[in-house]
Short mmCIF file of C-alpha atoms and ligand atoms in Angstrom, two decimals:
data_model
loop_
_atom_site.label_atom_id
_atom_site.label_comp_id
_atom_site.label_asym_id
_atom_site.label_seq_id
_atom_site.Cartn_x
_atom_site.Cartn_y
_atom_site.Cartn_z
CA UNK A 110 -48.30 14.67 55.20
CA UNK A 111 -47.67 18.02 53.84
CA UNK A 112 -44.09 19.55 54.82
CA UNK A 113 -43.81 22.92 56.91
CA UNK A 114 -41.03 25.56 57.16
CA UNK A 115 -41.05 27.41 61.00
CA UNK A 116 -39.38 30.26 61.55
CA UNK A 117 -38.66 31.19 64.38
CA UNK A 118 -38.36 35.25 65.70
CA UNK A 119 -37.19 35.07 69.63
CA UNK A 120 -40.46 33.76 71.52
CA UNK A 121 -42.32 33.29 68.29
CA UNK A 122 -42.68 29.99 65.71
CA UNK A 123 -44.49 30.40 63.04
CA UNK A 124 -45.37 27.50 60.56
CA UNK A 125 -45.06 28.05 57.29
CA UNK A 126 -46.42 25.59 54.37
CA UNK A 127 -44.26 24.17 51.41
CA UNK A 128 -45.77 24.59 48.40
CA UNK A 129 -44.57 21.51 45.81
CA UNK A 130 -43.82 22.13 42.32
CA UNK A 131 -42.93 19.84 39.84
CA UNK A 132 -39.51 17.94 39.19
CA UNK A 133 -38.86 18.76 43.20
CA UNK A 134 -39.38 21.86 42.93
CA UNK A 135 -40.43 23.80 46.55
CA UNK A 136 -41.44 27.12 47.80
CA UNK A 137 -42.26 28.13 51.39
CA UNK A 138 -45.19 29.80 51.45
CA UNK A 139 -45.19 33.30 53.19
CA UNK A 140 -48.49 34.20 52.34
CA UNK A 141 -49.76 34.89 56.09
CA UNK A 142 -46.05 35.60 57.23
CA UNK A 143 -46.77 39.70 57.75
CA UNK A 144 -50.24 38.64 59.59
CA UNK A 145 -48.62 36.17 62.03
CA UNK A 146 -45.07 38.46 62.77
CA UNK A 147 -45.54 41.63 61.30
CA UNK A 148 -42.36 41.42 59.00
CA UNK A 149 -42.38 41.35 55.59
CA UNK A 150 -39.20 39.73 53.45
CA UNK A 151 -36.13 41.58 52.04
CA UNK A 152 -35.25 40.15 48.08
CA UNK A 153 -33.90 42.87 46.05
CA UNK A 154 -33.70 41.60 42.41
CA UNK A 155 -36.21 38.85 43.61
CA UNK A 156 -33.71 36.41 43.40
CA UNK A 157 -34.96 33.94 45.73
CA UNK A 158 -39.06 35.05 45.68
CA UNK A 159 -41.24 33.14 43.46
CA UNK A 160 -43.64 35.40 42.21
CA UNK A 161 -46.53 33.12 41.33
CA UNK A 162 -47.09 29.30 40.23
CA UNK A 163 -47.08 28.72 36.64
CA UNK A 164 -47.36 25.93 34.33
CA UNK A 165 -45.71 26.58 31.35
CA UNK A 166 -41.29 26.93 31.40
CA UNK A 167 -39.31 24.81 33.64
CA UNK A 168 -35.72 26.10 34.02
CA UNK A 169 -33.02 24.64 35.92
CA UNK A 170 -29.96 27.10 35.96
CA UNK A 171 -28.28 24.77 37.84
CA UNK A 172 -28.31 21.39 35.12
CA UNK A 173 -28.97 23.73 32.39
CA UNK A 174 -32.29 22.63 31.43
CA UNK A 175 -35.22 24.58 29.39
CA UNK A 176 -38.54 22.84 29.06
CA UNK A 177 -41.75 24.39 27.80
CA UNK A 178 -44.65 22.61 29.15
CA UNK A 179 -42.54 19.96 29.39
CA UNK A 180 -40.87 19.43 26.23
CA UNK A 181 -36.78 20.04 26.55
CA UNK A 182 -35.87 23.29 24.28
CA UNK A 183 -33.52 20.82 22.53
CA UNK A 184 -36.69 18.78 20.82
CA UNK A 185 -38.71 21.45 20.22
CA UNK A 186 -35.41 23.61 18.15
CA UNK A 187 -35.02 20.19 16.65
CA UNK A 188 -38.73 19.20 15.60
CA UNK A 189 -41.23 21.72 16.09
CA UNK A 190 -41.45 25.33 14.16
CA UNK A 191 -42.37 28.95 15.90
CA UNK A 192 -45.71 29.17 15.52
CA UNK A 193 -46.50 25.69 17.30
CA UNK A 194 -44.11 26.49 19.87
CA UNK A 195 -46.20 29.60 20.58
CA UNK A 196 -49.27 27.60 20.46
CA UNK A 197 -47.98 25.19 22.95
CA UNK A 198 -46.43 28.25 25.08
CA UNK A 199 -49.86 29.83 24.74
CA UNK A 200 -52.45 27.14 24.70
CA UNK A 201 -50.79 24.44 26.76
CA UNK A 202 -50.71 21.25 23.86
CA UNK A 203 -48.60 21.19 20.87
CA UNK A 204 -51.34 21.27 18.49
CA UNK A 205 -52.88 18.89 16.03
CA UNK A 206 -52.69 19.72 12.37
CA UNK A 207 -56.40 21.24 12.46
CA UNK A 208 -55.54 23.43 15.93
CA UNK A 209 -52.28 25.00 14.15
CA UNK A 210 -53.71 25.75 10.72
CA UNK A 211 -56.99 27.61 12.61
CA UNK A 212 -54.72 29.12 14.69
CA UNK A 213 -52.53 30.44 11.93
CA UNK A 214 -55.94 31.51 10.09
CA UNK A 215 -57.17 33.07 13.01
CA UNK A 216 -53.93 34.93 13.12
CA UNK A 217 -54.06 36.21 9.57
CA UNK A 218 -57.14 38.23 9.88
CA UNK A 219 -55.31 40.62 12.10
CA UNK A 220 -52.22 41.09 9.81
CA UNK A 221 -53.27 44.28 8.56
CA UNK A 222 -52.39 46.99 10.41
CA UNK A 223 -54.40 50.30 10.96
CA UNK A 224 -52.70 52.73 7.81
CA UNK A 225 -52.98 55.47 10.38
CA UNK A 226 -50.51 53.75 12.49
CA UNK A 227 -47.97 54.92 9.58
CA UNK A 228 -48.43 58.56 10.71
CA UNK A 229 -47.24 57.69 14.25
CA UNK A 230 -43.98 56.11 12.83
CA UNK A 231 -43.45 59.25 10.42
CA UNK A 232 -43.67 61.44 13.98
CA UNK A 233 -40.73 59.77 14.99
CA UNK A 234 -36.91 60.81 13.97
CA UNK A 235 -35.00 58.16 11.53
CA UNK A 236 -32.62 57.66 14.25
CA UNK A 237 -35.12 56.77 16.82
CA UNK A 238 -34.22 52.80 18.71
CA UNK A 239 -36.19 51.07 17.10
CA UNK A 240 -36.87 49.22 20.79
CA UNK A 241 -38.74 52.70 21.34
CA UNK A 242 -40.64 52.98 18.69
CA UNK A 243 -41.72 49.37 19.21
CA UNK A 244 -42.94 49.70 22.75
CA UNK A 245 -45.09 52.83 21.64
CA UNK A 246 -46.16 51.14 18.65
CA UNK A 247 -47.31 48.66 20.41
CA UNK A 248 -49.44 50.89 23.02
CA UNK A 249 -50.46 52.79 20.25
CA UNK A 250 -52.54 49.69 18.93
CA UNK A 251 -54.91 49.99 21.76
CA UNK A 252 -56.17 52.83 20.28
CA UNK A 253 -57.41 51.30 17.49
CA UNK A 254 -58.27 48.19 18.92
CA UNK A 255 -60.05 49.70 22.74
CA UNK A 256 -62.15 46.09 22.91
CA UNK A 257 -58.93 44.24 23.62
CA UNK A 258 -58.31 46.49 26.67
CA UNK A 259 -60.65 44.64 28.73
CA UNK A 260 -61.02 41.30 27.74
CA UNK A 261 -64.80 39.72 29.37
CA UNK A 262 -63.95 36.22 28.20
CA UNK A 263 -62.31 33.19 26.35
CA UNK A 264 -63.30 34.43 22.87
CA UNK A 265 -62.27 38.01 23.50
CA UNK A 266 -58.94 36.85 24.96
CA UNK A 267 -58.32 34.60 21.90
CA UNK A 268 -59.26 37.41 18.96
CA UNK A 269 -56.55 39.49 21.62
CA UNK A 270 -53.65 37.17 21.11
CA UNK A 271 -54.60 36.84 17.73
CA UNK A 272 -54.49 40.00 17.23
CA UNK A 273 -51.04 40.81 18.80
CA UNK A 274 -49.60 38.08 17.50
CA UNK A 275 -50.51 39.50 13.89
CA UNK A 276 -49.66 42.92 14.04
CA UNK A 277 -46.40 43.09 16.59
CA UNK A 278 -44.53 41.23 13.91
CA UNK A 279 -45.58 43.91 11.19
CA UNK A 280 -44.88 46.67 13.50
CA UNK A 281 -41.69 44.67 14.65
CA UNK A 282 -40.20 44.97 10.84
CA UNK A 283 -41.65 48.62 10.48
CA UNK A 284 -39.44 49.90 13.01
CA UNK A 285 -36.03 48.84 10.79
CA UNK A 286 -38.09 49.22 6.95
CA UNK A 287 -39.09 53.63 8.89
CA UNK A 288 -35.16 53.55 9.85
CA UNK A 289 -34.13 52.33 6.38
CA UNK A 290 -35.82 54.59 4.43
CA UNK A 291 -37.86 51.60 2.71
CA UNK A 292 -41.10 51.42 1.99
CA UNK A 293 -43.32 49.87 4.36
CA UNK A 294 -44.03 46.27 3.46
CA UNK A 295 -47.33 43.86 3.71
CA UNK A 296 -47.49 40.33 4.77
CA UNK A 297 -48.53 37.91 2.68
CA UNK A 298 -51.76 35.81 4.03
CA UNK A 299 -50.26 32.83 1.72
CA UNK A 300 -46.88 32.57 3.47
CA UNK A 301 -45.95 31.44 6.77
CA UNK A 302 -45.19 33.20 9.51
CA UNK A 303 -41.63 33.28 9.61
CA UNK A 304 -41.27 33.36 6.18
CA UNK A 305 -43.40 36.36 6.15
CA UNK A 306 -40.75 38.06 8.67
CA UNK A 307 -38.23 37.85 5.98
CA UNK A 308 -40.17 39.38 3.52
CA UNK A 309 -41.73 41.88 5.80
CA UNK A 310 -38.10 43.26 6.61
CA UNK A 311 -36.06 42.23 3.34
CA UNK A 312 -37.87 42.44 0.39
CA UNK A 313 -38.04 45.67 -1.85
CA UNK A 314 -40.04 46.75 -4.77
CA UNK A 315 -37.73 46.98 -7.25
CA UNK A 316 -36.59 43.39 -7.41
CA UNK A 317 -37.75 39.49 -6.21
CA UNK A 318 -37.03 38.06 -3.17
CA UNK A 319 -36.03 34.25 -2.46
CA UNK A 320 -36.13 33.22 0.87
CA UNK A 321 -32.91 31.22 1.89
CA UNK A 322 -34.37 27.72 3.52
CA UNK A 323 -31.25 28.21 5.98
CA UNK A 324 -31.64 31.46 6.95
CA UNK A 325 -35.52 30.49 7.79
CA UNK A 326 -34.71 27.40 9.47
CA UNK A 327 -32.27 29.90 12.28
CA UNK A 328 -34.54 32.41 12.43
CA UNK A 329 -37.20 29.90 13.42
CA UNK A 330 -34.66 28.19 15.43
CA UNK A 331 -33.67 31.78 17.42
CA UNK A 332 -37.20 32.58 17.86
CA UNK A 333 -37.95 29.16 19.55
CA UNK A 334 -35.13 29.71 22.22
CA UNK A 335 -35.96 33.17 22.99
CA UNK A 336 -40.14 31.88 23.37
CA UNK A 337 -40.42 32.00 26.86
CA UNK A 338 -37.94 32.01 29.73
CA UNK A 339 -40.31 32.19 32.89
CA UNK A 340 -40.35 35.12 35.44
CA UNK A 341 -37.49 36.98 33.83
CA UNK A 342 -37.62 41.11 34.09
CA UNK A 343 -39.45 42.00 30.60
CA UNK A 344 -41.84 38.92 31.39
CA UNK A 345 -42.46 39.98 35.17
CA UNK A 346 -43.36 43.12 34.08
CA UNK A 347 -45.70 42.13 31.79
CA UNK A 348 -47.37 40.23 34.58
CA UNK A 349 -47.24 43.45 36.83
CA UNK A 350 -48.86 45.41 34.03
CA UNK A 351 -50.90 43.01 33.57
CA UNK A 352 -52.28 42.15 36.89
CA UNK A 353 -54.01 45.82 36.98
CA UNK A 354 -55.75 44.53 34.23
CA UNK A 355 -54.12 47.15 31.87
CA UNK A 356 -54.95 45.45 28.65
CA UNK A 357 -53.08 43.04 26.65
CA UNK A 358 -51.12 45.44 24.58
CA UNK A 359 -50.26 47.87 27.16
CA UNK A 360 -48.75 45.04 28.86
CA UNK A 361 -46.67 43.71 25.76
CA UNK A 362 -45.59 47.65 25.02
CA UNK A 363 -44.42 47.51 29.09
CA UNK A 364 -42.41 44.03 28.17
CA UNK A 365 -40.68 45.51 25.28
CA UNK A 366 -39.38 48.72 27.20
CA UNK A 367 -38.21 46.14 30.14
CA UNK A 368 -36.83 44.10 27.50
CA UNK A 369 -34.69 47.19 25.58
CA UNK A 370 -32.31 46.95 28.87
CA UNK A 371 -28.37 46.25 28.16
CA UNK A 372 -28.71 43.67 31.53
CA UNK A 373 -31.62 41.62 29.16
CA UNK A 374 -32.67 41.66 25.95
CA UNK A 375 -30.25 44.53 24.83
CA UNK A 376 -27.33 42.38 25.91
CA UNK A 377 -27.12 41.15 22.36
CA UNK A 378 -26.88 44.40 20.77
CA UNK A 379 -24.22 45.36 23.54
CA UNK A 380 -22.72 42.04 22.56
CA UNK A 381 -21.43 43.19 19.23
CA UNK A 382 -20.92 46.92 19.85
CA UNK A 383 -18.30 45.63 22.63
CA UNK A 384 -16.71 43.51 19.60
CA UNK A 385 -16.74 46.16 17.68
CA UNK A 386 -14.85 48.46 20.30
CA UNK A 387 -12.51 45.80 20.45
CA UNK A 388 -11.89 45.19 16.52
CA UNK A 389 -10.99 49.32 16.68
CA UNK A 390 -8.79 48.64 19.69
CA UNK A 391 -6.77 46.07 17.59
CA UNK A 392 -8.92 43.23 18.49
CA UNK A 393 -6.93 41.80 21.86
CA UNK A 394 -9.35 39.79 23.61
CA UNK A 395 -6.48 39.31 26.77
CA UNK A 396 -6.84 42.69 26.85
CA UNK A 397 -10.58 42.69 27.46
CA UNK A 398 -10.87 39.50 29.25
CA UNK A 399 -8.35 41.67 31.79
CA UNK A 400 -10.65 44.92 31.88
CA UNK A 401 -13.64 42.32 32.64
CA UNK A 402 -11.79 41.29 35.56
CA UNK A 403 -10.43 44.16 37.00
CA UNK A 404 -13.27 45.36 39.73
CA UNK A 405 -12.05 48.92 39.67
CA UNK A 406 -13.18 48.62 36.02
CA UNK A 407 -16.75 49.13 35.28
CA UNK A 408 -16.51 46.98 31.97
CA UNK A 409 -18.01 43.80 31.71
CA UNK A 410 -18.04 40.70 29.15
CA UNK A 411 -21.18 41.27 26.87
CA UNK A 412 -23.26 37.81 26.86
CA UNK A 413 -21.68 36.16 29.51
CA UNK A 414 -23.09 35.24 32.59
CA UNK A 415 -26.92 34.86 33.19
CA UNK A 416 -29.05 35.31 36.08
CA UNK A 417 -30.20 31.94 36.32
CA UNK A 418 -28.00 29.82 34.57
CA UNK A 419 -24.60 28.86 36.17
CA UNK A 420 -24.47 26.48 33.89
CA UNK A 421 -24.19 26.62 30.28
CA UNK A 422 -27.28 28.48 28.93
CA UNK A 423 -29.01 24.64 27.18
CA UNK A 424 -29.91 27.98 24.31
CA UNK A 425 -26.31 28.75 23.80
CA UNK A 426 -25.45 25.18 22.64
CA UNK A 427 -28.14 25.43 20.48
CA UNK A 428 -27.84 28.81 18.82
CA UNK A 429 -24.06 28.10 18.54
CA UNK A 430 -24.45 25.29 15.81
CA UNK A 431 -27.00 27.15 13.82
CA UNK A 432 -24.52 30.12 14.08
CA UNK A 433 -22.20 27.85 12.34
CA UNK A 434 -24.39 26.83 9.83
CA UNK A 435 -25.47 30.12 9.08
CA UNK A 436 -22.03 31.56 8.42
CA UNK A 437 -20.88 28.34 6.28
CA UNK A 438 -23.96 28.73 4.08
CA UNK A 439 -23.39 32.57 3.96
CA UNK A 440 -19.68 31.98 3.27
CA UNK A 441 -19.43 34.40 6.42
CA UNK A 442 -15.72 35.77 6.86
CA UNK A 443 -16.43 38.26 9.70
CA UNK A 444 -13.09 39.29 11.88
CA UNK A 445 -15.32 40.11 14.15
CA UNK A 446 -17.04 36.77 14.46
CA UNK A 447 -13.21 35.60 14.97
CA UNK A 448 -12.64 37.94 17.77
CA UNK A 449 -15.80 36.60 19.25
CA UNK A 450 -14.17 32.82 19.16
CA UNK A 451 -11.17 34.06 20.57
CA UNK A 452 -12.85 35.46 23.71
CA UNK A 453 -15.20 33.13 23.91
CA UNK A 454 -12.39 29.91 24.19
CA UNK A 455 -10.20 32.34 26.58
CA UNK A 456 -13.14 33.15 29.06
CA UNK A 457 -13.91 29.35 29.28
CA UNK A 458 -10.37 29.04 30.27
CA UNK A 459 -10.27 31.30 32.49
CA UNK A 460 -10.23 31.07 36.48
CA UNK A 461 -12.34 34.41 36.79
CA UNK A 462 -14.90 32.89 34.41
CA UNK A 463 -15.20 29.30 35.73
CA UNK A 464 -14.97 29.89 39.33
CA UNK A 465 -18.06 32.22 38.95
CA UNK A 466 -19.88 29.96 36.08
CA UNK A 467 -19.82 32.40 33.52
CA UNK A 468 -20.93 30.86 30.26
CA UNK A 469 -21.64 32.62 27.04
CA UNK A 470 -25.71 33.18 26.92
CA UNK A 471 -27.82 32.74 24.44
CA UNK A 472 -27.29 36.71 23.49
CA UNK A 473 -23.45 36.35 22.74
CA UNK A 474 -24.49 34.13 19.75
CA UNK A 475 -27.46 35.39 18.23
CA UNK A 476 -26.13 38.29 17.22
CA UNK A 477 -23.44 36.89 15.80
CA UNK A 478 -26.39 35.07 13.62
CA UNK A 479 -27.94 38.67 13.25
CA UNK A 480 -25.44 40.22 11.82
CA UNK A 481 -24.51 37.42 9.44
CA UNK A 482 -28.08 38.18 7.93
CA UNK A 483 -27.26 41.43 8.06
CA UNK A 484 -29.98 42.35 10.29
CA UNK A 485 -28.71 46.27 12.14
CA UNK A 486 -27.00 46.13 15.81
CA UNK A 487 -30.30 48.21 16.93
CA UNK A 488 -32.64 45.70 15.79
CA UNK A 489 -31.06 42.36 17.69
CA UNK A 490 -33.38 43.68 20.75
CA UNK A 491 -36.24 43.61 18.80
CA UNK A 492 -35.68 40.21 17.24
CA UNK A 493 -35.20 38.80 20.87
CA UNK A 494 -38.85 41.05 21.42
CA UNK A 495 -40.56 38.98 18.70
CA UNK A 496 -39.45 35.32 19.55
CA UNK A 497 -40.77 36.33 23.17
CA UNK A 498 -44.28 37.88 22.46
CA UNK A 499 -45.68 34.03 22.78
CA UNK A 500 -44.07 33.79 26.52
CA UNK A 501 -45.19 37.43 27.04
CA UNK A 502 -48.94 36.67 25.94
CA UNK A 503 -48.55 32.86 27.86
CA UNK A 504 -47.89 34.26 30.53
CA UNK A 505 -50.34 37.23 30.87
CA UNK A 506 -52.88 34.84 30.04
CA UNK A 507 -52.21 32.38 32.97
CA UNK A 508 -52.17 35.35 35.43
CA UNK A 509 -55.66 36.51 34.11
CA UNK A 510 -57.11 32.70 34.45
CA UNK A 511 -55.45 32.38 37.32
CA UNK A 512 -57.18 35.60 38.69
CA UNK A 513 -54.25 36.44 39.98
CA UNK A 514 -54.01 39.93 42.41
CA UNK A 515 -52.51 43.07 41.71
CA UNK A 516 -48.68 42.76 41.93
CA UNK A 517 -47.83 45.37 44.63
CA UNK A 518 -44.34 44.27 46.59
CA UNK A 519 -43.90 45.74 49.53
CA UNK A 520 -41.20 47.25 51.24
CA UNK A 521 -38.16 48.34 53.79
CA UNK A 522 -38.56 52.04 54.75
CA UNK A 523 -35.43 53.45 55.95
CA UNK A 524 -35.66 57.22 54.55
CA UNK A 525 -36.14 59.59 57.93
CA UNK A 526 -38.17 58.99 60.54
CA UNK A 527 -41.30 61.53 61.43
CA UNK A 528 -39.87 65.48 61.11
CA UNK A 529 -41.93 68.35 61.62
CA UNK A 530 -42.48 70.78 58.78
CA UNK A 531 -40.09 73.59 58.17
CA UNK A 532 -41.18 76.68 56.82
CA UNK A 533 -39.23 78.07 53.67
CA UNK A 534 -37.67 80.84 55.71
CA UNK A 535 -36.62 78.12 58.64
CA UNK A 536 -34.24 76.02 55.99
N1 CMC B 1221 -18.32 39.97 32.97
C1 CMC B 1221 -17.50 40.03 34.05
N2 CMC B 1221 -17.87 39.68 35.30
C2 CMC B 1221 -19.13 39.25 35.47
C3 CMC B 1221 -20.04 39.17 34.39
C4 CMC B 1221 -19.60 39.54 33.11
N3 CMC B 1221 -20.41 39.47 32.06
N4 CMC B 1221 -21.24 38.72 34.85
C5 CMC B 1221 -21.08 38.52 36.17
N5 CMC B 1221 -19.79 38.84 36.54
C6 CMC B 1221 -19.22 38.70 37.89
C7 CMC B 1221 -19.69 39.79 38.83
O1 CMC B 1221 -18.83 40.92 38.79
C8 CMC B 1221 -19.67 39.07 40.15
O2 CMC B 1221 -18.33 38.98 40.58
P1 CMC B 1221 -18.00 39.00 42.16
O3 CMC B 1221 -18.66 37.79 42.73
O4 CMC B 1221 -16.50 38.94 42.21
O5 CMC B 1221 -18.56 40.28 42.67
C9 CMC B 1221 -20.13 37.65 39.79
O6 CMC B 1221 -19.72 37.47 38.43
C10 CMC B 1221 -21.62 37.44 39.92
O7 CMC B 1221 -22.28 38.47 39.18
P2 CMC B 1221 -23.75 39.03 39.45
O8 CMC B 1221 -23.88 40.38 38.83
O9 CMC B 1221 -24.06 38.90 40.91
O10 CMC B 1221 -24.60 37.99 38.67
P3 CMC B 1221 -26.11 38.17 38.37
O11 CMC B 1221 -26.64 36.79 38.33
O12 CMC B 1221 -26.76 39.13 39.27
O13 CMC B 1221 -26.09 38.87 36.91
C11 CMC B 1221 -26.09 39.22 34.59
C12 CMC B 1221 -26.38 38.24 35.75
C13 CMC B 1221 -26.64 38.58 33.30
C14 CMC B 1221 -26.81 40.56 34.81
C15 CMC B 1221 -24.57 39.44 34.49
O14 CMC B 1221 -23.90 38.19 34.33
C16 CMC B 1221 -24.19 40.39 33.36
O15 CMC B 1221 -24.22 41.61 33.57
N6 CMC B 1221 -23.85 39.84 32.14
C17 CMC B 1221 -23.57 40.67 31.00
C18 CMC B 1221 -24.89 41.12 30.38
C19 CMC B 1221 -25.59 40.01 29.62
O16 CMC B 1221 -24.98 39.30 28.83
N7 CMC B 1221 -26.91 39.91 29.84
C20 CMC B 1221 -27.75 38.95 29.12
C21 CMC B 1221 -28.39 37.94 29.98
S1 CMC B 1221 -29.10 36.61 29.03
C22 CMC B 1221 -30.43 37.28 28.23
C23 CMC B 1221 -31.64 37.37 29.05
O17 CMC B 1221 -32.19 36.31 29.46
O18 CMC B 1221 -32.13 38.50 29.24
#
């Protein structure tokens, strides 16, 4: 028998279906709820609304588990490589050896990017956040690609993802080569896609470039955790953009601006300009760990906490040993990596911290990878922006099969009630 949820307003039940998900997973269905009462619900932040059904990230904040389509983010770090997890993000299997290399083939024919998408960059200053320049990069490739706007059917969606999945990561490493001063690199049809993001940003002209099997291996590794992470902000909004039927790359450029936030993706960036602030303090984590605390204070610990994990963040654990590998292979002697440890073992500690289950997130350690590799404090958002463009294209792509409807919330009015008009002079 299928379960019901009644609510009850004075006089008035109302019978409301539970939808079940997976794992015990269960929603009450308000679908009809404004028909039957007239009231809508309240949810700022949406943290209890589910915004649609989808098949492709399980999260449990709760037990700290990550699955995509199924398989735990701890086998698919362990086993898999980037590209497969965005086919299985994207497609719904973890490919066979045929499905992977077409897909990567398919991929390759897009890599080139428009030259006259180089005049764009040189309109923007050196300076400019590379986040920025990304997002309007990114919008800017409808332009030269209008078919993708409206995409009829399964082919045209494919060459789409394809296509995005091709040329975001050139733009991607344009943004820091434009801010550099470097010349604007190429990828290289014979390498691999991750490989070909290390060349992309790192090598020059003037000399060879060996690609360190380490440094590959975390890159691949941070790009698998940051994949997909279901109905977070950047994500949602790609959905939202989406679900006017905007276009494909519209919708990514929308994800990337959502994305640029301190509270999200930027949280890794803000990550190491707070331990930088507190190296030129003298580098007293007490000190900070009290400021954190203190509610008349406005400061807060940089990649701690999460939404949706009060538990450790299952990405953390992982990005934490390749963090150590990293370093040891780099022969890594950061002080700033050591004030890092230090806050991190005092927050886990501390009473503040644990009664409220705030963990280190996956952003507290990735940039400590980043800036290992030596990879700018301004680009750790748009690292975090390329591991996610498989989630971000996943997802659009279920709400288009799905035929799912316009996203438009609704809301509580409580500005003034009717006024008449004053004229100027009656003010
Ligand atoms: N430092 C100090 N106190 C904190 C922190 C923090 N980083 N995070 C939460 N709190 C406190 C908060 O003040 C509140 O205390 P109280 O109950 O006494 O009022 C309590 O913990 C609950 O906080 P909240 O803001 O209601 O929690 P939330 O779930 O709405 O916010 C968050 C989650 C990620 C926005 C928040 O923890 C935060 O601002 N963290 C720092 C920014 C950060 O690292 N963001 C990256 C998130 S992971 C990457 C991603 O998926 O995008």
């Amino acid at each position: 028998m299928s379960k019901i949820a009644t609510v009850t307003i004075d006089d008035l039940k109302v019978d409301l279906p539970l939808i079940e998900g997976t794992d015990n997973e269960n929603a009450i269905d308000i679908e009809k709820l404004r028909a039957a009462t007239g009231l809508v619900t309240l949810d700022p932040g949406y943290k209890n609304t589910g915004a649609c059904k989808s098949a492709i990230t399980y999260l449990d904040g709760e037990k700290g588990i990550l699955r995509y389509r199924g398989y735990s983010i701890e086998d698919l770090a362990e086993k898999s490589n980037f590209l497969e997890v965005a086919y299985l993000i994207i497609f719904g299997e973890l490919p066979t050896k045929t499905q992977i290399e077409q897909f990567e083939n398919d991929i390759r024919k897009h890599t080139l990017v428009n030259e006259e998408m180089k005049s764009i960059i040189d309109g923007f200053p050196k300076h400019a956040h590379p986040m920025g320049v990304l997002s309007s990069l990114t919008c800017a490739l409808t332009a030269f690609n209008p078919s993708v706007v409206n995409v009829a059917n399964e082919k045209q969606m494919y060459d789409a993802i394809c296509k995005i999945m091709g040329k975001f990561l050139v733009l991607a490493t344009w943004t820091y080569r434009k801010a550099k001063g470097y010349p604007l690199n190429y990828y290289d049809n014979t390498k691999s896609y991750v490989e070909n993001f290390l060349r992309l940003m790192f090598q020059l002209p003037t000399e060879p470039y060996k690609v360190n099997p380490v440094v590959q291996n975390a890159i691949d590794k941070l790009f698998i955790l940051h994949a997909d992470h279901e109905q977070n902000c950047s994500t949602s909004t790609v959905r939202m953009v989406g679900s006017s039927h905007a276009g494909l790359f519209a919708s990514i450029s929308a994800g990337v601006s959502a994305l640029w936030g301190p509270l999200h993706g930027g949280a890794n960036q803000a990550v190491l300009e707070m331990l930088e602030e507190i190296q030129k303090d003298g580098g007293d984590a007490d000190k900070y760990l009290a400021k954190a605390k203190d509610k008349n204070d406005p400061f807060r610990l940089m990649g701690f906490g999460h939404r949706v994990y009060k538990n450790f963040d299952p990405r953390a654990r992982i990005i934490k040993k390749a963090a150590e590998e990293v370093l040891a292979d780099l022969g890594v002697n950061d002080p700033i990596l050591k004030i890092a440890k230090d806050l991190e073992e005092k927050a886990l500690k501390d009473e503040y911290f644990v009664a409220r289950n705030l963990y280190p997130n996956v952003d507290f350690y990735s940039g400590i990878i980043y800036r290992a590799l030596g990879i700018p404090t301004e680009m750790f958002t748009v690292m975090f922006a390329i591991g996610r463009l498989p989630g971000w294209v996943a997802q659009w792509k279920e709400m288009r099969e799905n035929k799912e409807p316009i996203g438009r919330p609704r809301q509580l009015y409580i500005g003034e009630s009717f006024r008449a008009f004053k004229e100027i002079n009656e003010r």
